Amino acid sequence: MATGRPPRPATRGRGIPEATVARLPLYLRALTALSERSVPTVSSEELAGAAGVNSAKLRKDFSYLGSYGTRGVGYDVEYLVYQISRELGLTQDWPVVIVGIGNLGAALANYGGFASRGFRVAALMDADPSLTGRSVAGIEVRHIDELETVVEDSGVSIGVIATPAGAAQQVCDRLVAAGVSSILNFAPTVLSVPDGVDVRKVDLSIELQILAFHEQRKAAEELSREVAAPAAGEAAAPAAPPAAAPAAAAARRGDRGPDGDIPAVMPA
Amino acid sequence: MATGRPPRPATRGRGIPEATVARLPLYLRALTALSERSVPTVSSEELAGAAGVNSAKLRKDFSYLGSYGTRGVGYDVEYLVYQISRELGLTQDWPVVIVGIGNLGAALANYGGFASRGFRVAALMDADPSLTGRSVAGIEVRHIDELETVVEDSGVSIGVIATPAGAAQQVCDRLVAAGVSSILNFAPTVLSVPDGVDVRKVDLSIELQILAFHEQRKAAEELSREVAAPAAGEAAAPAAPPAAAPAAAAARRGDRGPDGDIPAVMPA
DNA sequence: AGTTGTGAACTTATTCACAGCG
DNA sequence: CGCTGTGAATAAGTTCACAACT
């Protein structure tokens, strides 16, 4: 199959697939819950159940980290917690700066899971002078002008952007220039960053739109099933779907005029 | 997830790949921005740039919707906006209920992008009686006991959970029982739902952990490059990476005691 | 007996590259 | 000539199913 040219020499030694990396935090959370209940070992089946994935996938994921299980027994909870934490880089401390202290920024600052493992809010920053000096979640809000100082002094390498969309790219540029190389973006904009900087985005409106798509599809299917109503009973009704609400047959309009605007602004 | 043998006969007629669906909102946002600037047409190249994807992918994505472009010219902005909106189900109205009005819930309620297209906050709900009656973002907070009534009366089919982790499953069950079939979950828990209900999750802590993984990897690579320093110059240095901050060589510890807890609680 | 670890089969997604059309 | 639309090639991710090990 190989075309001759190594299509990418693969990352040194272990190259953990991105999809696996994205699931490790999920496993870690489930394992931590078990650990708190002092459960000593879990099988892939049990753990998979708790994490909401299937067991084959989980085993394959773990196989990328190494052989940490015991055949016939399962995985040692404490040991796995440690291995995954290490793999994710959570055995070290990550100072984080949050920019934009509106409702969302405040929610993030107050977020308990933040501090609990590896992450520490090094600073809160906002452009609004009336906010600076005020304390949110026990941390003083500082003016955005101090951003470079804060990043350097605290060795921040992860930045969280919770500003309105209009300010996001600007803030991003400053973060990157100051040395931040990972960004979590809550503003509904595509950020452009230089090579070597990672951006992840969290976007409410995108998630809702994806849900709407499926919701619409469900409604359409239900409709076509009713219409086509193919008498012959299917073998064994699934028994599951509650099929409760009659899905409000809301008026359906073609469009809503030429001034549509999705992007809008963030809470700030 | 039909238990039956047929591996899934493919969705009726057009089956738009999930990955494509997830990108449509991105395209839509970029298109809307163009529309506001009264740009009449775009090429796949330009639009792809604005949406942060590559043009081949964009064209392939659009090809699942139909042939909406003009060869040699590009895509008509207004027309595409309409087609994508329709495909996503945004030409109809989606009443949404938000449960859990803490910092996060309030941020969501205030979120401008919410109302702007298709989505309408039908109700805010919280279990805390001291909140009920108060107004957030111009909407009165109602007590969670009214959930079933609200869902039925407003024909809500999308619910947003912004409660602490401990309450999420309970709230989810009530939403589903009341007839909600799409859920956007901000609580750091795996929700279990019956077949036919869609759940999407937004999880700060997971995103941060993924960033930490890559951040750690970058630091390790940089380190090994310095150490191995293979004299012989590579052909054409990439020129890109700014390699700014010296990545605070924080103390690295093995673990931090047996009481680790990631899940923690949400802002509420 | 019970459960992991993993090749192999399969599915989904991305990218290439160019024919086809305006 | 330029740009879309798409088959074909490649890559990534998932699931199967079972040998290997405790």
XYZ file of C-alpha atoms (C1' of nucleotides) in Angstrom:
580
model
C 0.000 0.000 0.000
C 2.761 2.393 0.918
C 3.357 4.774 -1.943
C 7.008 4.777 -1.068
C 6.984 8.191 0.514
C 6.378 7.887 4.242
C 3.126 9.881 4.409
C 4.236 11.414 7.704
C 6.952 9.724 9.705
C 4.534 9.459 12.598
C 5.257 11.238 15.809
C 8.271 9.991 17.649
C 7.608 6.648 19.248
C 3.989 6.727 20.322
C 1.547 8.634 18.185
C -1.727 8.709 20.060
C -4.658 9.293 17.703
C -6.446 12.569 18.187
C -9.759 10.828 18.725
C -8.216 8.877 21.555
C -6.744 11.969 23.176
C -10.185 13.528 23.135
C -11.579 10.593 25.074
C -8.882 10.322 27.714
C -10.413 13.089 29.853
C -13.665 11.163 29.804
C -12.020 8.014 31.053
C -10.146 9.995 33.629
C -13.327 11.450 35.004
C -14.976 8.055 35.258
C -11.876 6.599 36.887
C -11.668 9.420 39.378
C -15.234 8.748 40.436
C -14.355 5.089 40.971
C -11.242 6.074 42.842
C -13.295 8.192 45.221
C -15.486 5.221 45.913
C -12.315 3.239 46.574
C -13.020 0.753 43.821
C -9.713 -1.035 43.227
C -10.162 -2.403 39.698
C -12.496 -2.095 36.722
C -13.068 -4.101 33.605
C -13.098 -2.410 30.231
C -16.776 -3.182 30.058
C -17.643 -1.393 33.292
C -15.445 1.574 32.648
C -16.719 1.910 29.118
C -20.233 1.978 30.479
C -19.380 4.767 32.878
C -17.666 6.780 30.176
C -20.382 6.249 27.619
C -18.305 4.478 24.976
C -18.052 0.874 23.918
C -15.528 -1.421 25.462
C -13.594 -2.320 22.329
C -12.925 1.324 21.686
C -11.787 1.849 25.233
C -9.403 -1.082 25.110
C -7.983 0.092 21.822
C -7.550 3.573 23.264
C -5.696 2.245 26.275
C -3.538 0.087 24.069
C -1.997 3.261 22.664
C -0.827 4.209 26.131
C 0.674 0.823 26.863
C -0.426 -2.414 28.466
C -1.792 -1.219 31.731
C -4.408 -3.895 32.332
C -4.344 -7.415 33.692
C -5.982 -10.143 31.651
C -8.740 -11.881 33.449
C -8.923 -9.052 35.969
C -9.189 -5.583 34.496
C -7.465 -2.285 35.161
C -6.097 -0.990 38.427
C -7.997 2.212 39.005
C -5.323 4.226 40.795
C -2.645 3.186 38.390
C -4.720 4.105 35.358
C -5.648 7.454 36.858
C -1.993 8.188 37.206
C -1.029 7.001 33.749
C -3.755 8.956 32.018
C -3.038 12.054 34.070
C 0.566 11.854 33.109
C -0.235 11.303 29.463
C -2.498 14.343 29.466
C 0.112 16.424 31.218
C -1.991 16.903 34.317
C 0.772 15.983 36.722
C 2.136 19.418 36.162
C 0.556 22.748 36.814
C -0.993 24.806 34.029
C -1.496 28.465 34.803
C -4.380 29.795 32.712
C -5.433 33.316 31.924
C -9.061 34.163 31.224
C -9.737 37.203 29.090
C -13.174 38.766 29.084
C -14.959 38.735 32.423
C -18.588 38.988 31.486
C -21.182 36.441 32.515
C -19.320 33.717 30.732
C -15.876 34.674 31.964
C -17.227 34.805 35.498
C -18.806 31.396 35.064
C -15.483 30.010 33.910
C -13.623 31.642 36.774
C -16.033 30.074 39.230
C -15.867 26.711 37.584
C -14.758 24.191 40.179
C -13.287 21.670 37.783
C -10.821 24.301 36.760
C -8.690 24.321 39.819
C -9.203 20.755 40.791
C -6.633 19.180 38.565
C -3.673 20.729 36.913
C -5.272 24.012 35.975
C -4.946 27.184 37.951
C -6.443 30.538 37.092
C -3.414 32.797 37.049
C -5.344 35.904 36.123
C -8.623 37.377 34.976
C -8.439 40.223 32.511
C -10.882 42.616 30.949
C -10.735 45.740 28.836
C -13.441 47.481 30.837
C -11.753 49.738 33.430
C -14.819 49.641 35.631
C -14.208 45.953 36.186
C -10.548 46.098 37.017
C -9.866 45.856 40.688
C -13.105 44.055 41.332
C -12.826 40.520 42.539
C -14.429 37.570 40.780
C -14.256 34.099 42.292
C -11.747 35.491 44.733
C -9.428 36.655 41.987
C -8.816 40.268 41.156
C -9.698 41.349 37.640
C -6.793 43.129 35.989
C -6.746 45.395 32.998
C -5.980 43.876 29.641
C -2.961 46.126 29.306
C -1.196 43.974 31.837
C -1.662 40.899 29.690
C 1.919 40.619 28.515
C 3.259 41.081 32.031
C 0.927 38.482 33.463
C 1.717 35.909 30.806
C 5.423 36.332 31.304
C 5.397 36.511 35.091
C 3.166 33.504 35.592
C 4.483 31.445 32.698
C 1.017 31.133 31.207
C 0.821 28.943 28.140
C -2.943 28.460 27.948
C -5.334 31.316 27.332
C -9.113 31.348 27.448
C -10.958 33.888 25.338
C -14.417 34.821 26.585
C -14.733 38.237 24.981
C -17.255 39.424 22.414
C -16.585 38.138 18.921
C -15.273 41.464 17.752
C -12.419 41.523 20.222
C -11.406 37.898 19.988
C -8.845 38.010 17.187
C -7.166 41.007 18.698
C -6.915 39.367 22.090
C -5.734 36.188 20.452
C -2.938 38.014 18.668
C -1.769 39.574 21.894
C -1.876 36.269 23.716
C 0.149 34.590 21.017
C 2.647 37.430 20.837
C 3.088 37.192 24.585
C 3.946 33.516 24.306
C 0.684 31.648 24.822
C 0.536 28.644 22.549
C -2.805 27.056 23.382
C -6.084 28.876 23.186
C -9.579 27.945 24.181
C -11.965 30.177 22.302
C -15.526 30.819 23.440
C -16.133 33.674 21.047
C -18.040 32.775 17.889
C -15.255 33.578 15.457
C -12.662 31.665 13.532
C -9.309 32.650 14.965
C -6.245 32.650 12.821
C -3.021 31.786 14.533
C 0.514 31.015 13.449
C 1.794 27.495 13.136
C 2.479 25.795 16.407
C -0.416 27.382 18.246
C -3.375 25.178 19.108
C -6.883 26.523 19.149
C -9.957 24.746 20.384
C -13.345 26.336 20.218
C -16.491 25.995 22.221
C -19.465 27.346 20.413
C -22.964 27.277 21.772
C -24.593 28.363 18.607
C -22.927 25.674 16.527
C -23.995 22.977 18.949
C -27.568 24.189 18.893
C -27.612 24.235 15.133
C -26.373 20.672 14.985
C -29.117 19.655 17.374
C -31.672 21.492 15.287
C -30.561 19.576 12.225
C -31.149 16.238 13.895
C -34.323 17.424 15.507
C -35.670 18.447 12.135
C -34.667 15.134 10.668
C -36.464 13.270 13.439
C -39.606 15.276 12.833
C -39.430 14.598 9.112
C -38.951 10.888 9.660
C -41.838 10.664 12.065
C -43.991 12.441 9.579
C -43.060 10.169 6.693
C -43.638 7.137 8.873
C -47.108 8.334 9.728
C -47.965 9.039 6.139
C -46.509 5.876 4.664
C -47.865 3.801 7.580
C -46.861 0.391 6.238
C -49.395 -1.778 8.066
C -47.136 -4.833 8.472
C -45.795 -4.830 12.035
C -42.049 -4.863 12.411
C -40.579 -7.710 14.424
C -40.251 -6.718 18.063
C -40.943 -3.070 18.727
C -37.873 -1.390 20.260
C -39.930 -0.437 23.292
C -37.615 2.435 24.032
C -38.767 5.749 22.512
C -41.249 7.414 24.831
C -42.611 9.386 21.904
C -44.202 11.798 24.281
C -44.724 15.308 22.959
C -46.390 15.841 19.614
C -43.511 18.031 18.481
C -45.181 21.375 18.153
C -46.033 21.682 14.500
C -44.778 25.238 14.474
C -45.410 27.440 11.513
C -42.639 26.952 9.035
C -41.482 29.939 7.118
C -39.134 30.173 4.168
C -36.799 32.794 5.488
C -36.897 35.842 7.671
C -35.662 38.643 5.477
C -32.282 39.657 4.220
C -30.884 40.898 7.505
C -30.127 37.525 8.990
C -27.267 37.424 11.423
C -26.037 34.398 13.244
C -22.701 35.583 14.528
C -24.060 38.270 16.798
C -22.060 39.147 19.844
C -21.081 37.180 22.858
C -22.433 37.823 26.312
C -19.204 39.615 27.152
C -29.114 2.369 16.997
C -31.393 -0.332 15.669
C -30.621 -3.667 17.261
C -31.580 -5.366 14.032
C -29.043 -6.933 11.681
C -29.219 -4.493 8.748
C -26.078 -2.422 9.406
C -28.257 0.620 8.798
C -29.828 0.931 5.358
C -28.548 4.481 5.057
C -30.822 7.376 5.797
C -33.602 7.959 3.352
C -32.482 9.735 0.198
C -29.757 12.143 1.219
C -27.508 11.117 4.019
C -25.390 14.089 4.949
C -22.255 12.951 6.783
C -22.108 13.955 10.412
C -18.789 15.720 9.900
C -20.380 17.839 7.214
C -23.358 18.731 9.383
C -20.967 19.913 12.063
C -19.366 22.311 9.606
C -22.502 23.772 8.091
C -22.972 26.258 10.958
C -19.444 27.460 10.330
C -20.122 28.092 6.691
C -23.361 29.736 7.560
C -21.659 32.154 9.888
C -19.064 33.087 7.304
C -21.745 33.503 4.667
C -23.846 35.670 6.919
C -20.912 37.974 7.442
C -20.484 38.240 3.682
C -24.170 38.817 3.273
C -24.046 41.721 5.700
C -21.299 43.257 3.648
C -23.506 42.756 0.597
C -21.006 40.512 -1.140
C -22.975 38.805 -3.903
C -20.840 35.725 -4.614
C -17.895 33.790 -3.162
C -15.572 31.169 -4.478
C -15.008 28.010 -2.511
C -11.490 29.223 -1.874
C -12.553 32.493 -0.264
C -15.338 31.003 1.761
C -13.126 28.177 2.927
C -10.613 30.740 4.095
C -13.224 32.583 6.098
C -14.499 29.388 7.661
C -11.058 28.028 8.416
C -11.265 24.861 6.345
C -9.778 23.873 3.026
C -11.624 24.434 -0.183
C -11.849 20.835 -1.330
C -13.575 19.892 1.875
C -15.988 22.762 1.550
C -16.892 21.863 -1.998
C -17.419 18.247 -1.046
C -19.593 19.340 1.868
C -21.736 21.498 -0.375
C -22.017 18.720 -2.899
C -24.037 16.747 -0.346
C -26.601 19.517 -0.278
C -26.883 19.761 -4.024
C -25.296 21.726 -6.823
C -25.711 25.242 -5.598
C -22.657 26.826 -7.211
C -21.892 28.160 -10.650
C -18.774 26.919 -12.374
C -16.338 29.621 -13.200
C -18.101 31.972 -10.800
C -18.668 30.624 -7.324
C -21.626 30.518 -4.960
C -24.423 33.009 -4.615
C -24.200 34.164 -1.024
C -27.867 34.786 -0.305
C -28.941 31.602 -1.943
C -26.451 29.526 -0.028
C -27.417 31.170 3.249
C -30.943 30.126 2.590
C -30.127 26.590 1.536
C -27.908 25.914 4.521
C -30.388 27.484 6.905
C -33.073 25.288 5.550
C -30.917 22.200 5.740
C -30.105 22.946 9.367
C -33.729 23.557 10.178
C -33.203 27.205 11.017
C -36.062 28.434 8.922
C -38.325 27.325 11.677
C -38.436 28.421 15.250
C -36.889 26.355 18.041
C -38.068 27.168 21.523
C -35.361 26.263 24.010
C -35.476 25.834 27.738
C -32.420 26.524 29.891
C -32.233 24.720 33.215
C -29.847 25.956 35.877
C -29.493 29.713 36.081
C -26.115 30.194 37.712
C -23.326 32.169 36.142
C -23.294 29.898 33.161
C -27.032 29.739 32.693
C -27.164 33.513 32.879
C -24.389 33.770 30.315
C -26.331 31.512 27.998
C -29.542 33.433 28.523
C -27.759 36.646 27.632
C -26.080 35.140 24.624
C -27.013 37.200 21.612
C -26.512 34.485 19.041
C -29.251 32.564 20.734
C -32.172 34.614 19.660
C -30.748 35.782 16.400
C -31.586 32.789 14.292
C -34.104 30.123 14.878
C -33.613 29.764 18.594
C -35.751 31.411 21.198
C -35.400 31.084 24.933
C -38.815 29.856 25.950
C -37.992 29.641 29.643
C -35.319 29.765 32.298
C -35.657 27.344 35.155
C -33.900 26.723 38.424
C -34.437 24.638 41.520
C -33.476 27.459 43.855
C -36.677 29.174 45.045
C -34.783 32.360 45.791
C -34.137 32.747 42.089
C -37.646 32.154 40.836
C -39.431 35.317 39.955
C -36.201 37.165 39.339
C -35.560 38.260 35.809
C -32.451 37.300 33.842
C -31.852 38.728 30.407
C -35.382 40.016 30.489
C -36.837 36.581 31.089
C -38.404 35.498 34.313
C -36.817 32.529 36.054
C -39.382 29.883 36.863
C -39.227 27.037 39.295
C -38.129 23.663 38.011
C -41.443 22.171 39.075
C -43.034 23.926 36.162
C -40.746 22.176 33.714
C -43.302 19.767 32.324
C -45.858 22.522 31.875
C -43.383 24.785 30.119
C -42.191 22.084 27.766
C -45.692 21.163 26.795
C -47.082 24.674 26.531
C -44.229 26.052 24.467
C -43.577 22.935 22.430
C -39.962 22.836 23.533
C -37.886 20.116 21.920
C -34.415 21.350 22.818
C -33.194 21.619 26.390
C -30.006 23.116 27.746
C -28.620 21.778 31.010
C -26.446 24.192 32.958
C -26.870 22.727 36.409
C -24.233 21.268 38.708
C -23.091 17.804 37.679
C -25.042 16.138 40.447
C -28.385 17.389 39.198
C -27.827 16.872 35.501
C -29.071 13.328 35.034
C -32.167 14.034 37.047
C -32.968 17.129 35.033
C -32.227 15.248 31.859
C -34.680 12.496 32.761
C -37.405 15.019 33.429
C -36.730 16.840 30.188
C -36.904 13.619 28.227
C -40.028 12.447 30.011
C -41.630 15.776 29.196
C -40.915 15.276 25.517
C -37.608 17.025 24.878
C -35.563 15.049 22.396
C -32.396 17.109 21.992
C -30.192 18.095 24.874
C -27.188 20.336 25.120
C -25.313 19.418 28.263
C -22.891 21.793 29.977
C -22.582 19.712 33.130
C -19.490 17.526 33.342
C -21.329 14.209 33.381
C -22.168 11.506 30.921
C -25.916 11.562 30.478
C -27.783 8.438 29.641
C -30.832 8.849 27.497
C -33.206 6.545 25.667
C -32.884 5.882 21.984
C -34.018 8.694 19.789
C -32.761 11.439 22.060
C -29.706 13.396 20.940
C -27.208 14.700 23.437
C -24.352 17.041 22.729
C -21.981 18.097 25.422
C -19.844 21.130 25.983
C -17.152 20.523 28.513
C -14.619 23.087 29.528
C -12.483 20.733 31.493
C -12.179 18.259 28.648
C -11.134 20.964 26.226
C -8.493 22.215 28.619
C -7.133 18.740 29.110
C -6.831 18.231 25.386
C -4.944 21.493 25.124
C -2.684 20.451 27.986
C -1.862 17.259 26.163
C -0.718 19.097 23.079
C 1.016 21.735 25.111
C 2.976 19.083 26.920
C 3.823 17.426 23.658
C 5.108 20.698 22.252
C 7.292 21.251 25.298
C 8.684 17.731 25.051
C 9.461 18.127 21.364
C 11.194 21.406 21.907
C 13.243 19.844 24.634
C 14.286 16.851 22.575
C 15.178 19.118 19.710
C 17.450 21.128 21.943
C 19.087 18.060 23.420
C 19.541 16.074 20.232
C 20.553 19.207 18.305
C 21.611 17.346 15.172
C 24.226 19.748 13.811
C 23.418 19.060 10.138
C 21.053 21.832 9.006
C 17.710 20.659 7.693
C 16.761 21.857 4.253
C 14.816 25.108 4.523
C 13.823 26.022 8.036
C 10.032 26.318 8.346
C 10.419 29.926 9.482
C 7.024 29.858 11.165
C 7.101 28.974 14.888
C 7.615 32.125 16.926
C 9.019 30.070 19.807
C 8.492 32.936 22.187
C 8.106 32.084 25.862
C 10.520 29.707 27.528
C 7.658 27.573 28.779
C 7.963 27.861 32.516
C 9.791 24.741 33.528
C 7.412 24.187 36.399
C 8.147 21.595 39.003
C 6.811 18.302 37.805
C 5.372 16.009 40.371
C 4.232 12.436 40.046
C 0.802 12.804 41.511
C -0.971 14.889 44.082
C -2.387 12.449 46.588
C -5.270 10.032 46.449
C -8.045 12.588 46.661
C -7.867 13.765 43.105
C -11.132 14.929 41.656
C -11.678 16.232 38.211
C -15.438 16.121 37.989
C -16.059 18.650 40.714
C -19.165 20.736 40.476
C -20.307 23.222 37.967
C -20.657 26.903 38.648
C -24.397 26.471 39.012
C -13.138 -18.810 33.247
C -12.551 -14.218 32.403
C -10.658 -10.229 30.359
C -7.108 -7.836 27.932
C -4.655 -6.543 23.709
C -4.683 -6.383 18.871
C -4.568 -7.784 13.900
C -7.944 -7.481 10.317
C -12.324 -5.889 8.372
C -15.021 -2.262 7.909
C -16.749 2.481 8.080
C -16.215 7.355 7.867
C -13.659 11.410 6.659
C -10.223 13.989 4.049
C -7.558 15.108 0.194
C -6.206 14.800 -4.567
C -6.691 15.852 -9.156
C -9.192 16.659 -13.078
C -13.293 16.334 -16.169
C -17.038 19.246 -17.108
C -19.338 23.300 -17.473
C -20.207 28.387 -17.516
C -9.864 30.452 -18.581
C -11.770 29.705 -13.856
C -14.131 27.361 -10.611
C -17.299 23.772 -9.359
C -18.478 19.011 -8.614
C -16.919 14.485 -7.940
C -14.800 9.920 -8.687
C -10.695 7.737 -6.952
C -6.964 7.497 -3.541
C -5.547 8.066 1.055
C -6.012 8.506 5.878
C -8.357 8.178 10.305
C -11.436 5.992 13.248
C -14.406 2.130 14.783
C -15.805 -2.474 15.435
C -15.154 -7.400 15.204
C -13.503 -11.441 16.889
C -10.173 -14.164 18.903
C -5.541 -15.544 20.449
C -2.902 -14.727 24.516
C -2.429 -14.431 29.083
C -3.654 -14.482 34.265
